XYZ file of C-alpha atoms in Angstrom:
563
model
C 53.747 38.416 -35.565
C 54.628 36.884 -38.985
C 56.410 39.879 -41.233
C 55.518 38.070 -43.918
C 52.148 38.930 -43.122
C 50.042 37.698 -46.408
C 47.123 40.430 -45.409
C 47.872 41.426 -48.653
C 48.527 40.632 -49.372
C 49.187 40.899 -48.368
C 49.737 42.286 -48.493
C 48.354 41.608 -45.878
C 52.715 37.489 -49.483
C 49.962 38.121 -42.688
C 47.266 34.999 -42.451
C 46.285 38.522 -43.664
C 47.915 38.531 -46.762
C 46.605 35.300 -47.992
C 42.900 36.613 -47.268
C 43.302 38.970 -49.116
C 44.913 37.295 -51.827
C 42.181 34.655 -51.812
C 39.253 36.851 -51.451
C 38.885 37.480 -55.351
C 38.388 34.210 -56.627
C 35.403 33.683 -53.551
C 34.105 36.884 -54.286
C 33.085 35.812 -57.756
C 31.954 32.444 -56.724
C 29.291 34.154 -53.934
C 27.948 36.122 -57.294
C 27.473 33.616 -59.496
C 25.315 31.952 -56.419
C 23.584 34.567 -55.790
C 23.301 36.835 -59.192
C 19.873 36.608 -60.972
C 18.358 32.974 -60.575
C 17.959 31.589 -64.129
C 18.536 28.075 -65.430
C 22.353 27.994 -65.412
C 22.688 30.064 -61.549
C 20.255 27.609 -60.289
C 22.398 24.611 -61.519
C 25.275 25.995 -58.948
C 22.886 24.841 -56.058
C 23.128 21.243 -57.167
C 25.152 18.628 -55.159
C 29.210 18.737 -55.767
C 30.175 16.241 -58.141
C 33.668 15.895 -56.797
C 34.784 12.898 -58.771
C 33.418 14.102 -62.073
C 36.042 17.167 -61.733
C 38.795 15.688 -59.351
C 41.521 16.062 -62.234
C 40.675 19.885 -62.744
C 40.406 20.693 -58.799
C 44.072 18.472 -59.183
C 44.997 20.726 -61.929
C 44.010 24.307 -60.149
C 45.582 23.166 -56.962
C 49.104 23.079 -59.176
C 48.261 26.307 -60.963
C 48.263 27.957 -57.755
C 50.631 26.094 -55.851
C 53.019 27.446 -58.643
C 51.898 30.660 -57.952
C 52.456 30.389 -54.735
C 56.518 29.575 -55.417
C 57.497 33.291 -56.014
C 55.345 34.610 -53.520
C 56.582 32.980 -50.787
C 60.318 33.389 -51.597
C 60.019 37.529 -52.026
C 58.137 36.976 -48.720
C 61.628 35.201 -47.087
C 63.978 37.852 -48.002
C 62.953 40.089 -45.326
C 64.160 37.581 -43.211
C 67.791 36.730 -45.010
C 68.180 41.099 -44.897
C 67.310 41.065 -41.300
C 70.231 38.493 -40.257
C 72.533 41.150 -42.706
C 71.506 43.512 -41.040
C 69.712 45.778 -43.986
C 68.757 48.997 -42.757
C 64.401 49.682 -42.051
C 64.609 51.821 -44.592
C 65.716 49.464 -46.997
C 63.307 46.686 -45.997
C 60.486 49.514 -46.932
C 62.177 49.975 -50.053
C 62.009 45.954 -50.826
C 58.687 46.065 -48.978
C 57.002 47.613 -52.670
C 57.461 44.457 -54.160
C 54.558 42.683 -52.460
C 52.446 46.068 -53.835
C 51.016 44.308 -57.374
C 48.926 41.437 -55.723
C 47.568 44.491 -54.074
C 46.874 46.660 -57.203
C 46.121 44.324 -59.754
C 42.765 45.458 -60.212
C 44.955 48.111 -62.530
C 45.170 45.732 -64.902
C 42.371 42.824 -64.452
C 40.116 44.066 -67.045
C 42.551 43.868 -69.581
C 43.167 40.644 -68.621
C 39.700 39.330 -68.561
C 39.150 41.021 -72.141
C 42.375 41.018 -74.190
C 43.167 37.272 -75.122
C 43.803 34.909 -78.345
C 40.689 32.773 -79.349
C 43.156 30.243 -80.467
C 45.001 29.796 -77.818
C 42.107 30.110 -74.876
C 41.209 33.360 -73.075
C 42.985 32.203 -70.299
C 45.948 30.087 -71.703
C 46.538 33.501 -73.412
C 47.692 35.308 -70.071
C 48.924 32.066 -68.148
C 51.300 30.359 -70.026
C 53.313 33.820 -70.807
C 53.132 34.659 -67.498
C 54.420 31.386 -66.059
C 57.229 31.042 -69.100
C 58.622 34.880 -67.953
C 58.042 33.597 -64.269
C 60.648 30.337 -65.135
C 62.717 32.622 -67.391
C 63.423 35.619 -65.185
C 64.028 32.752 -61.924
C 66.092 30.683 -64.262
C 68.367 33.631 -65.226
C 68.414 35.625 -62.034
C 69.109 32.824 -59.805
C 73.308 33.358 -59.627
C 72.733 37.550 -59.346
C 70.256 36.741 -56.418
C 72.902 33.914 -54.677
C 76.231 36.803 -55.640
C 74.104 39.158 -53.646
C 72.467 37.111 -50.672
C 74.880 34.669 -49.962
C 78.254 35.209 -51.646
C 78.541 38.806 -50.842
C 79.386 39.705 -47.134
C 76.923 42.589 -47.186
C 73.579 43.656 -49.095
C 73.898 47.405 -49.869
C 71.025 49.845 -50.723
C 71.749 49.537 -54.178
C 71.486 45.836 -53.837
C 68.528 46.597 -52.341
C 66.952 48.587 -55.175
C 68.000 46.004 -57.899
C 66.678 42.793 -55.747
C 62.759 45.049 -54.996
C 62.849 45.879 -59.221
C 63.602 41.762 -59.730
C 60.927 40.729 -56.905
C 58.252 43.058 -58.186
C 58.343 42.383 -61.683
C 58.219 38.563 -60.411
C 55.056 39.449 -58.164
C 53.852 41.207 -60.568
C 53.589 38.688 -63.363
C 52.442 36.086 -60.728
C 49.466 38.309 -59.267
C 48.437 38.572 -63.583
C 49.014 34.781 -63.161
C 46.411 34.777 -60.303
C 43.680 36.743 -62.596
C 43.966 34.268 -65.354
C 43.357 31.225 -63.040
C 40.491 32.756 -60.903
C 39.257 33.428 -64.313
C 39.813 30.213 -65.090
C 38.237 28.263 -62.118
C 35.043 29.360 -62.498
C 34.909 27.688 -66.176
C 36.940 25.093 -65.525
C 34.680 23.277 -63.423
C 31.666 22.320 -63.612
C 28.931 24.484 -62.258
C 27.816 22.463 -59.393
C 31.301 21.960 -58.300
C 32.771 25.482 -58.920
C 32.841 26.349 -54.996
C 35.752 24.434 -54.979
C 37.625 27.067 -57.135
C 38.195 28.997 -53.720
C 39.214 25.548 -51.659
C 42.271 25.052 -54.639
C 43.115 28.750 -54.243
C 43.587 28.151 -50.199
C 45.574 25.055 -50.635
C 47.676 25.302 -53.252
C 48.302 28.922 -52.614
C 49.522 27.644 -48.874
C 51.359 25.050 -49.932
C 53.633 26.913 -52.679
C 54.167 29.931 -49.821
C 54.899 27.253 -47.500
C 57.564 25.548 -49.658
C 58.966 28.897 -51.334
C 59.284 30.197 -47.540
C 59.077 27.989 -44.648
C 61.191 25.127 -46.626
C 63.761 27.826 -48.502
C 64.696 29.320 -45.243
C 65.041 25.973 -42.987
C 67.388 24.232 -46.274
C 68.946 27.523 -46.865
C 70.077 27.942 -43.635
C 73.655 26.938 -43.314
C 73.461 26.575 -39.679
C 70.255 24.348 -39.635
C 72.058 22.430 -42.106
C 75.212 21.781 -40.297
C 73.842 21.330 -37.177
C 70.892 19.183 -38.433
C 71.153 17.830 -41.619
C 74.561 17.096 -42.395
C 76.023 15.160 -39.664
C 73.098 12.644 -40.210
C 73.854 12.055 -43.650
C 77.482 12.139 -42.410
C 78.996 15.215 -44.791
C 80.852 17.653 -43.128
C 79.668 21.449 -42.610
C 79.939 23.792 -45.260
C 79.779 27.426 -46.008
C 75.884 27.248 -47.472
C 72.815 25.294 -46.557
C 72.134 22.068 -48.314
C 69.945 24.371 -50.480
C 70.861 27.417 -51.911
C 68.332 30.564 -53.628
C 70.630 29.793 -57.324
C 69.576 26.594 -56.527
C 66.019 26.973 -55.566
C 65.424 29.042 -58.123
C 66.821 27.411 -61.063
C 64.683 24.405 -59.939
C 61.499 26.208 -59.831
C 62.699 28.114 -62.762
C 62.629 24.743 -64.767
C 59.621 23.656 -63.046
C 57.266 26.206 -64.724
C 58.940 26.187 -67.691
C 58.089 22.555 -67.972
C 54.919 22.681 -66.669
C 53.825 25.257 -68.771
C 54.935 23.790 -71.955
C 52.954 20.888 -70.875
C 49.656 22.753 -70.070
C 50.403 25.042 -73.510
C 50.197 21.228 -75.765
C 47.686 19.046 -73.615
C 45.465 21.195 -71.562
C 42.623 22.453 -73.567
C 40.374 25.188 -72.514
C 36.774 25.605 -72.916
C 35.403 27.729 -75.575
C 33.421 30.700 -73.047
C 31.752 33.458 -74.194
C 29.441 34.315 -71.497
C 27.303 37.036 -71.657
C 25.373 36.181 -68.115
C 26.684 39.036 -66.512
C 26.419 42.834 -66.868
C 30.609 42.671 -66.828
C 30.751 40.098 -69.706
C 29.288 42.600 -72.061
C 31.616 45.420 -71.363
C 34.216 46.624 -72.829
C 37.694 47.349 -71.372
C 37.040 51.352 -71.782
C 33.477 50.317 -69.602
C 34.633 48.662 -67.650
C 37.587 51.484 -66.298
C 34.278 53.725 -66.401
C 32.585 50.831 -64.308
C 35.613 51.201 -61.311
C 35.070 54.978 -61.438
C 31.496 54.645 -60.933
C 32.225 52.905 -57.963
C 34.574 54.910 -56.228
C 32.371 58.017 -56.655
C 29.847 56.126 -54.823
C 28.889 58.158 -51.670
C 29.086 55.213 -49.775
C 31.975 53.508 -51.551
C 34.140 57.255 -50.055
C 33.174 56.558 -46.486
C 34.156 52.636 -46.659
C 37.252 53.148 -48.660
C 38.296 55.835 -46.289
C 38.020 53.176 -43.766
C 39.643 50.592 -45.376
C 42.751 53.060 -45.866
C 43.501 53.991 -42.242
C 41.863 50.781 -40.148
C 45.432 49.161 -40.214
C 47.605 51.933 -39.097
C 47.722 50.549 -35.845
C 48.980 47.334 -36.856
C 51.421 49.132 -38.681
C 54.439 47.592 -36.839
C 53.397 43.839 -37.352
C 55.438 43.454 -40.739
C 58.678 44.110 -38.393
C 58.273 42.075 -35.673
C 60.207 38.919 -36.895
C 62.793 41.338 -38.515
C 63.370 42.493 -34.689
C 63.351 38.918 -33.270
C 65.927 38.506 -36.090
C 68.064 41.811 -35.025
C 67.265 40.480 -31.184
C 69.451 37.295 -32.029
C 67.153 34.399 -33.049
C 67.830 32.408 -35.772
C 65.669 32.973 -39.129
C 64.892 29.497 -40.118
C 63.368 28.764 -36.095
C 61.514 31.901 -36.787
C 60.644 29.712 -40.398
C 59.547 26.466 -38.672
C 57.101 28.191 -36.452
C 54.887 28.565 -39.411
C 54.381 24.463 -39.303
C 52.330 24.531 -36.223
C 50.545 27.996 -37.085
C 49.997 26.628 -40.928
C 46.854 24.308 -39.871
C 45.807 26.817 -37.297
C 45.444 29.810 -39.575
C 43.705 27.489 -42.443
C 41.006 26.227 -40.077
C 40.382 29.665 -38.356
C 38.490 31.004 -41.064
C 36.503 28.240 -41.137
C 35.716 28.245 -37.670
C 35.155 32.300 -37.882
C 32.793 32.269 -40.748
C 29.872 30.358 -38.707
C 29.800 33.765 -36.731
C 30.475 36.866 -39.502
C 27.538 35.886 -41.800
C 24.699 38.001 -39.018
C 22.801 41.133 -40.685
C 25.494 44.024 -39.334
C 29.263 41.904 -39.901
C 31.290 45.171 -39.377
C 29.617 45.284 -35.731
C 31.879 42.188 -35.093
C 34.533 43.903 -37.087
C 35.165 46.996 -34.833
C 34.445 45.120 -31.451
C 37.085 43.139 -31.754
C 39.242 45.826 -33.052
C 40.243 47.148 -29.236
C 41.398 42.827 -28.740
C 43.805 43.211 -32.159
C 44.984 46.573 -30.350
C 45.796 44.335 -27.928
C 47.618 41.674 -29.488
C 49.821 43.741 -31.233
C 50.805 45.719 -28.399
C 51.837 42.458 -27.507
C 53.647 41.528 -29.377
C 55.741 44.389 -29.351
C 56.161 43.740 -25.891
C 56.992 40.749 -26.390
C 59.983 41.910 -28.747
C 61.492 44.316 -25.444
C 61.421 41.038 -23.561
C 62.855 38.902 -26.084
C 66.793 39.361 -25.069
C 65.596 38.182 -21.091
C 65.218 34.442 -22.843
C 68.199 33.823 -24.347
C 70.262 31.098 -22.579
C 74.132 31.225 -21.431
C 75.440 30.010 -24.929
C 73.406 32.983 -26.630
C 70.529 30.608 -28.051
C 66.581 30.582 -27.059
C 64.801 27.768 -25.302
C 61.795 26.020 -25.852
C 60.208 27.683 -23.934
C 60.537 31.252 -26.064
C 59.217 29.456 -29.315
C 56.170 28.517 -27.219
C 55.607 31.698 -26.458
C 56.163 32.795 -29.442
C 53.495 30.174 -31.349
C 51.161 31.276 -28.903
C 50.991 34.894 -29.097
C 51.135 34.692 -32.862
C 48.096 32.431 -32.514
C 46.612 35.102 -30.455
C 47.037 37.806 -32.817
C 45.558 35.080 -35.434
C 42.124 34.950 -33.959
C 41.329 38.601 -34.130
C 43.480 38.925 -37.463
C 41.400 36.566 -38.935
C 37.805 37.561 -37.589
C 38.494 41.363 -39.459
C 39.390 39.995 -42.612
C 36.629 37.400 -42.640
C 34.070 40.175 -41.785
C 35.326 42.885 -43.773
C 34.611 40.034 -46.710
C 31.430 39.400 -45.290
C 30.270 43.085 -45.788
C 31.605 43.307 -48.861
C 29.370 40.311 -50.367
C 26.362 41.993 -48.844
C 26.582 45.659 -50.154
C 28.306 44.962 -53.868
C 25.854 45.283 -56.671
C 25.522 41.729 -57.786
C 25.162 42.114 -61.506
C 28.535 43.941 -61.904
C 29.819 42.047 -58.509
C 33.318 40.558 -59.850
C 34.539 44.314 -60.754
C 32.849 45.899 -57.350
C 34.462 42.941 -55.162
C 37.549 43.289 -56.513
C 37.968 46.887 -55.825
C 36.791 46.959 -52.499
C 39.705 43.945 -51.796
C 42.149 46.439 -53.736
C 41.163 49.214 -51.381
C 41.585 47.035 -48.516
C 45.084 45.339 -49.580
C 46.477 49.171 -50.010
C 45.379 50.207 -47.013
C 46.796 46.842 -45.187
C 50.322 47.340 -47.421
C 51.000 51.274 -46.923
C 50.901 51.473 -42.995
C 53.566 48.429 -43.069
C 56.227 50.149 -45.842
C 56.019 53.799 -44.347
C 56.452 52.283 -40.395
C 59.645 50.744 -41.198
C 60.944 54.158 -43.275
C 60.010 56.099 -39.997
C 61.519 53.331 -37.859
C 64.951 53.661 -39.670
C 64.901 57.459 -39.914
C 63.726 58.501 -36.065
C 66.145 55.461 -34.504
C 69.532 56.786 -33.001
C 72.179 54.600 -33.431
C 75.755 55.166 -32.234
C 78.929 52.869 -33.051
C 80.306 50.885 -29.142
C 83.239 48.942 -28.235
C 84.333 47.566 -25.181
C 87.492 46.906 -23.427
C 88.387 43.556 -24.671
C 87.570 44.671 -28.209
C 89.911 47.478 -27.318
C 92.735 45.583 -26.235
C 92.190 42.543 -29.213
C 91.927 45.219 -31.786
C 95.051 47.134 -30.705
C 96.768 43.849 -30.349
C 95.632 43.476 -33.910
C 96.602 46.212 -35.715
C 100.033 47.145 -33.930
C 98.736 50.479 -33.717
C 100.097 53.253 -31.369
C 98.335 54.476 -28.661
C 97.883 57.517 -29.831
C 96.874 56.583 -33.449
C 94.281 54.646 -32.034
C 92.775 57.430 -30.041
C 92.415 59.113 -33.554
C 90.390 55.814 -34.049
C 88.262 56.217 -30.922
C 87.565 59.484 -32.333
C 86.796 58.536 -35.091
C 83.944 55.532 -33.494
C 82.344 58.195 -31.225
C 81.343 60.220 -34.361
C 80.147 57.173 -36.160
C 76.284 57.274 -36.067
C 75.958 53.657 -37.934
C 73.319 56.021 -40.138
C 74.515 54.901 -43.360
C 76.478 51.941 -44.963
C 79.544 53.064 -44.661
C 79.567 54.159 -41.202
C 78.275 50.459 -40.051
C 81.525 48.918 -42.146
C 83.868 51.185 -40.308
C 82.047 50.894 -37.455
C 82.691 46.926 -38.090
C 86.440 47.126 -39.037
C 87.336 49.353 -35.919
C 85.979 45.945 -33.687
C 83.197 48.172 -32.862
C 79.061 47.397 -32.634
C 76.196 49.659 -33.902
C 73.884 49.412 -31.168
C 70.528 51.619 -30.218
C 70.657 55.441 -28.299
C 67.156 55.191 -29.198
C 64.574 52.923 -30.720
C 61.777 54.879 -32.466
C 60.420 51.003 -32.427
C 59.020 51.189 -29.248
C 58.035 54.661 -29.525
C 56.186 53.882 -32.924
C 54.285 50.698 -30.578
C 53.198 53.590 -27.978
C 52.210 55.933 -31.072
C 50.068 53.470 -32.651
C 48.392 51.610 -29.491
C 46.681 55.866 -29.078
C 46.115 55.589 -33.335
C 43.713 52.565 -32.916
C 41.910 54.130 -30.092
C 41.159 57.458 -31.307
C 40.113 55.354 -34.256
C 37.923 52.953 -32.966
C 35.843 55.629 -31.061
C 35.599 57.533 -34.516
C 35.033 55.073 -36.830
C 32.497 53.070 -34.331
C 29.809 55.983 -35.638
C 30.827 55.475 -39.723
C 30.715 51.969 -39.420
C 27.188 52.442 -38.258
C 26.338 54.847 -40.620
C 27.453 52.133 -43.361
C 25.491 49.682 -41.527
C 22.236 51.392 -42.048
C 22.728 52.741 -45.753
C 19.638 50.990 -48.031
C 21.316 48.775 -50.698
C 20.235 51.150 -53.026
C 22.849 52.981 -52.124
C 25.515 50.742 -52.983
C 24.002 49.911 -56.229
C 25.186 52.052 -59.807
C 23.341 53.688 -62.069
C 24.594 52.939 -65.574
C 25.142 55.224 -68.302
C 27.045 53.546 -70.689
């Protein structure tokens, strides 16, 4: 239910998004356990030494707690446009900026072989990435509070500028995320190295959780007056006790510091491993390497589907932004991620003991009809949502309930795809070229999660009818107002029944005449109905590829090289 779905990241920034955001870093950690069993793999089978590396598990928790910081606050925005009342369409324009944690096998290899001995092959990428991170939050933070807070509206071109601003941000935090899964695996010592994937999940979680779930509660100005404030006894104001100029100045210094520090006093390990096929190629290989992949018989049939299996899910990314549009307030939407937090960390957990059987995609598409389910659901629940609101126009208790539950709901079958869809992908990638094979088949996936969620809210926007409303006391108050004739403000009416609230401009007239854009007809609802037959028709065709992949020899997953 969350539309800031981390599937990807997000896509799936979803929790989707953060599978498939942490899947990279335990991808490489299942090959170096299970590569080609010399002296230094079979060292990885010893005992965890936790103490003997507690200050580096410390230290990789903060790297990616940091990274988690500009994550979660592209991931809020959705939510601060939905209570101004941004178009769809525009929310699929910002939508792109979650896109690079999603593509950055683009530009991984040059990570993982362009670097500066001096420096450290990692330092080399992360502290420039986290000094432009600090930089660009530093100097953007008064542009982003003119635009979200000051001004009364956020227009499309606002819109365009803030998704250019958030992706280069993502952007340089998902290279940030290469050089520290890069880093993990050399940064600790080999018998302890699992853990890499334990600091990605937590600090990951924790710097979403505090760059969403704690930005929108503070920045609230409502929670804040009503909450906050009169404890502390200071009167209400126009802004939340926390501000995004504030936030992100903060934050902004916060890496800047904390790089400098980690530049000076954190030394890296001299690595020049050459254990793996991948650690002897070079960057033009290892392109050629990706391409050998993809041309993989196989490797067509999974990636086609891995591009359509979430089209029926496609409406998931909106359904807070319709809560939001339905009347309930953003940050209560926020602080339902503090039960759900703990929930959606242990579920994987908890999943795992049953995805790890010889045919994991069996599990995959059987509980596909259940997450079919779930989201028609939820987009039921959406319809029913204005039935709870009480006399004074707030929801109840009970609604939030509901709402915890059905998100915990869609959770459970969320969760067992994702962890199965990893499963499989452990089992058939080549091992001795397994970082570069994983990491494709988790780009693959993360597009097809992303694509179905940025196209349905364009087609949402562009098939929904609109039309402009007023009623008879807004009639009366706004000809009281304006002194107007009755006659000139027929000319008005006139002028409201031909406003189709389609652009802009036509919702800010539609606003000054007293009127109210409200729905003819929501393509919302229509879109639910569209995709419930979409993940049918799939799962009866796809039930016979997914056993076709199930039976393929791992020979024929594995490359022949000829380079």
């Amino acid at each position: 239910m969350n539309s800031l779905n981390k599937e990807q990241t997000s896509t799936d920034v979803e929790l989707n998004e953060l599978h498939s955001i942490e899947l990279d870093i335990q991808d490489d950690v299942f090959l170096m356990s299970s590569g080609p069993h010399n002296d230094d793999t079979k060292s990885i089978h010893l005992k965890p030494n936790i103490k003997k590396d507690l200050h580096n598990i410390i230290f990789l928790i903060f790297l990616y707690f940091l990274q988690g910081i500009p994550l979660g606050l592209t991931g809020s925005l959705p939510f601060i446009f939905g209570s101004r009342n941004v178009s769809y369409a525009d929310q699929g324009t910002f939508s792109l900026a979650f896109w690079p944690f999603g593509l950055k096998l683009l530009w991984a290899p040059l990570v993982d072989s362009l670097f500066i001995k001096k420096i450290g092959r990692r330092k080399s990428w992360l502290v420039p990435m986290q000094y432009t991170i600090g930089i660009l939050m530093f100097l953007f933070s008064n542009y982003a509070h003119q635009l979200l807070e000051v001004n009364e509206t956020t227009s499309g071109s606002d819109i365009y500028v803030l998704t250019i601003l958030f992706f280069i941000l993502t952007f340089f935090a998902a290279t940030q995320d290469i050089a520290v899964d890069g880093w993990g695996l050399t940064i600790l010592a080999k018998e302890n190295v699992s853990w890499a994937s334990t600091c990605n999940s937590v600090g990951q979680t924790a710097g979403w959780f505090v760059g969403n779930v704690v930005f929108l509660v503070l920045q609230s100005a409502n929670f804040s007056n009503n909450y906050i404030r009169p404890f502390f006894g200071i009167e209400a104001q126009q802004f939340g006790i926390v501000t995004i100029e504030g936030f992100m100045k903060f934050f902004g210094l916060v890496f800047l510091i904390t790089t400098t520090l980690v530049l000076f006093f954190k030394k890296e390990k001299d690595c020049d491993s050459t254990d793996s096929l991948e650690d002897t190629l070079t960057l033009t290989q290892t392109y050629q390497l990706v391409l050998q992949i993809i041309n993989l018989s196989c490797v067509k049939k999974l990636s086609f589907l891995l591009l359509t299996s979430k089209i029926a899910f496609g409406l998931q990314s909106m359904i807070y932004l319709k809560l939001i549009e339905k009347g309930v307030a953003r940050e209560s939407l926020g602080i339902l991620a503090i039960p759900l937090t703990p929930f959606e960390i242990v579920l994987p957990l908890l999943i795992s003991r049953f995805s790890n059987g010889p045919k994991p995609l069996s599990i995959f598409i059987n509980t596909y009809p259940f997450r079919i389910l779930s989201s028609s659901i939820m987009v039921f629940w959406v319809f029913l949502t204005p039935g709870f609101k009480n006399s004074d126009g707030q929801y109840g208790m009970l609604f939030f309930i509901c709402c915890i539950l059905i998100n915990a709901f869609n959770s459970i079958w969320n969760t067992t795809q994702s962890v199965t869809l990893m499963s499989f992908f452990t089992r058939v990638s080549d091992k001795t070229v397994g970082g570069t094979y994983m990491t494709l088949l988790n780009t693959i996936s993360n597009i097809g999660t992303s694509w179905p969620s940025t196209v349905s809210l364009y087609i949402v926007d562009w098939l929904s009818v609109k039309v402009c409303t007023y009623d008879e006391i807004s009639y009366g108050a706004y000809l009281n107002k304006t002194k107007n004739s009755t006659l000139e403000f027929k000319k008005i009416l006139s002028l409201i029944d031909m406003n189709t609230c389609s652009n802009d401009v036509q919702k800010l007239e539609c606003s000054n005449y007293n009127g109210r854009c409200e729905y003819k007809i929501d393509a919302f609802y229509i879109l639910g109905i569209f995709f419930i037959i979409v993940g049918l028709v799939w799962t009866v065709y796809f039930r016979k590829v997914i056993n076709k992949l199930q039976s393929y020899p791992k020979t024929s997953w594995k490359l022949k090289y000829n380079f």
